[in-house]
XYZ file of C-alpha atoms in Angstrom:
158
model
C -19.327 -33.453 -2.355
C -20.174 -34.196 -5.994
C -23.843 -34.401 -5.049
C -23.630 -30.949 -3.455
C -22.043 -29.469 -6.570
C -24.635 -31.112 -8.812
C -27.462 -29.757 -6.690
C -26.028 -26.273 -6.723
C -25.555 -26.462 -10.473
C -29.261 -27.262 -10.885
C -30.162 -24.383 -8.590
C -28.022 -21.994 -10.601
C -29.545 -23.200 -13.878
C -33.022 -22.638 -12.467
C -32.036 -19.149 -11.337
C -30.902 -18.262 -14.846
C -34.163 -19.586 -16.292
C -35.998 -17.262 -13.865
C -37.677 -20.124 -12.119
C -37.815 -18.901 -8.531
C -39.706 -21.972 -7.334
C -36.809 -23.467 -5.445
C -35.140 -20.176 -4.497
C -36.148 -18.788 -1.151
C -33.167 -16.475 -0.909
C -29.566 -16.162 -2.002
C -28.373 -18.092 1.003
C -30.179 -21.223 -0.139
C -28.570 -20.875 -3.543
C -24.979 -20.139 -2.511
C -24.916 -21.353 1.026
C -23.619 -19.540 4.095
C -20.360 -17.676 3.525
C -20.124 -18.316 -0.227
C -20.467 -15.678 -2.910
C -20.104 -11.916 -3.097
C -23.041 -11.261 -0.783
C -21.437 -12.936 2.172
C -20.947 -10.629 5.154
C -17.418 -11.927 5.592
C -16.486 -10.899 2.038
C -18.649 -7.771 1.680
C -18.518 -5.585 4.797
C -20.921 -3.044 3.261
C -23.886 -5.404 3.610
C -23.891 -5.061 7.387
C -25.583 -1.894 8.542
C -23.887 0.095 11.275
C -25.476 -0.055 14.725
C -25.937 3.725 14.916
C -28.068 3.802 11.724
C -29.905 0.496 12.050
C -33.033 1.948 13.669
C -33.064 5.247 11.745
C -35.293 6.179 8.853
C -33.905 7.339 5.524
C -34.748 10.954 6.422
C -32.882 10.597 9.735
C -29.878 9.108 7.976
C -29.976 11.941 5.419
C -30.152 14.519 8.209
C -27.252 12.825 10.011
C -25.262 12.856 6.751
C -25.997 16.565 6.216
C -24.894 17.312 9.791
C -21.654 15.398 9.173
C -21.091 17.367 5.954
C -21.648 20.660 7.836
C -19.150 19.624 10.500
C -16.644 18.709 7.797
C -17.250 22.085 6.104
C -16.558 23.896 9.379
C -13.390 21.855 9.824
C -12.289 22.653 6.284
C -12.965 26.367 6.831
C -10.843 26.309 9.989
C -8.109 24.466 8.087
C -8.354 27.052 5.299
C -7.881 29.892 7.812
C -4.832 28.152 9.325
C -3.299 27.586 5.889
C -4.005 31.199 4.937
C -2.232 32.420 8.091
C 0.719 30.158 7.347
C 0.852 31.491 3.788
C 0.962 35.081 5.090
C 3.669 34.143 7.576
C 5.700 32.477 4.819
C 5.383 35.567 2.616
C 6.488 37.827 5.479
C 9.439 35.546 6.188
C 10.349 35.615 2.493
C 10.293 39.425 2.459
C 12.426 39.558 5.609
C 14.937 37.108 4.109
C 15.157 39.268 0.959
C 15.777 42.372 3.087
C 18.426 40.556 5.155
C 20.123 39.351 1.936
C 20.320 42.945 0.708
C 21.884 43.994 4.009
C 24.403 41.155 3.795
C 25.291 42.151 0.232
C 25.862 45.758 1.378
C 28.015 44.566 4.271
C 30.018 42.355 1.900
C 30.610 45.260 -0.494
C 31.694 47.551 2.354
C 34.027 44.856 3.695
C 35.665 44.449 0.289
C 36.241 48.211 0.076
C 37.577 48.317 3.624
C 39.863 45.361 2.912
C 41.315 47.122 -0.158
C 41.839 50.335 1.824
C 43.482 48.383 4.641
C 45.878 46.690 2.196
C 46.741 50.081 0.626
C 47.330 51.737 4.011
C 49.441 48.782 5.170
C 51.684 49.345 2.135
C 51.943 53.049 3.010
C 52.879 52.211 6.605
C 55.583 49.824 5.401
C 56.910 52.492 3.033
C 56.966 55.099 5.806
C 58.614 52.602 8.133
C 61.267 51.844 5.528
C 61.841 55.565 4.908
C 62.009 56.331 8.610
C 64.628 53.608 9.118
C 66.642 55.010 6.178
C 66.355 58.511 7.598
C 67.635 57.216 10.953
C 70.615 55.669 9.227
C 71.392 58.965 7.511
C 71.212 60.771 10.838
C 73.606 58.246 12.399
C 75.965 58.604 9.417
C 75.924 62.400 9.677
C 76.511 62.276 13.457
C 79.430 59.879 12.991
C 80.872 62.152 10.316
C 80.590 65.130 12.648
C 82.187 63.078 15.429
C 85.085 62.132 13.170
C 85.578 65.745 12.176
C 85.391 66.884 15.799
C 87.938 64.272 16.844
C 90.193 65.222 13.988
C 89.959 68.961 14.736
C 90.372 68.823 18.522
C 93.907 67.325 18.604
C 95.176 69.735 16.017
C 93.426 72.642 17.620
C 95.105 72.114 21.035
C 98.783 71.961 19.783
C 98.865 74.869 17.447
């Protein structure tokens, strides 16, 4: 293990001195799976299967096609969001209108409640007066009956 580290140290020193004599590639310097170039640590070094056999122009064309598709998708999304915005504004206007109607109904109910309370007092007053009037009628009838009873016995013997 120490021999391996010593050898690698020499290889690294040679690489810094720009002596490429012993360097065939990075794999010989760092070994398989060691360092930032390793495919296990850097997934961007592996080319995708769908672009492996394509030229740069083909890849550029494929990228432009993907961008166009994304633009179309974004335009469709923009239209959907615009429709939702219009719907939200219409709902907001309808809610404002309904709130005004509810306020009007509340005001009318308060007025009606006050009128109902006032008329209930009037009905109670009339009821009280009508009961008092009935008592007066009964009192007058009893008075007349007493007078009639008092007059009839004296009227028959005289």
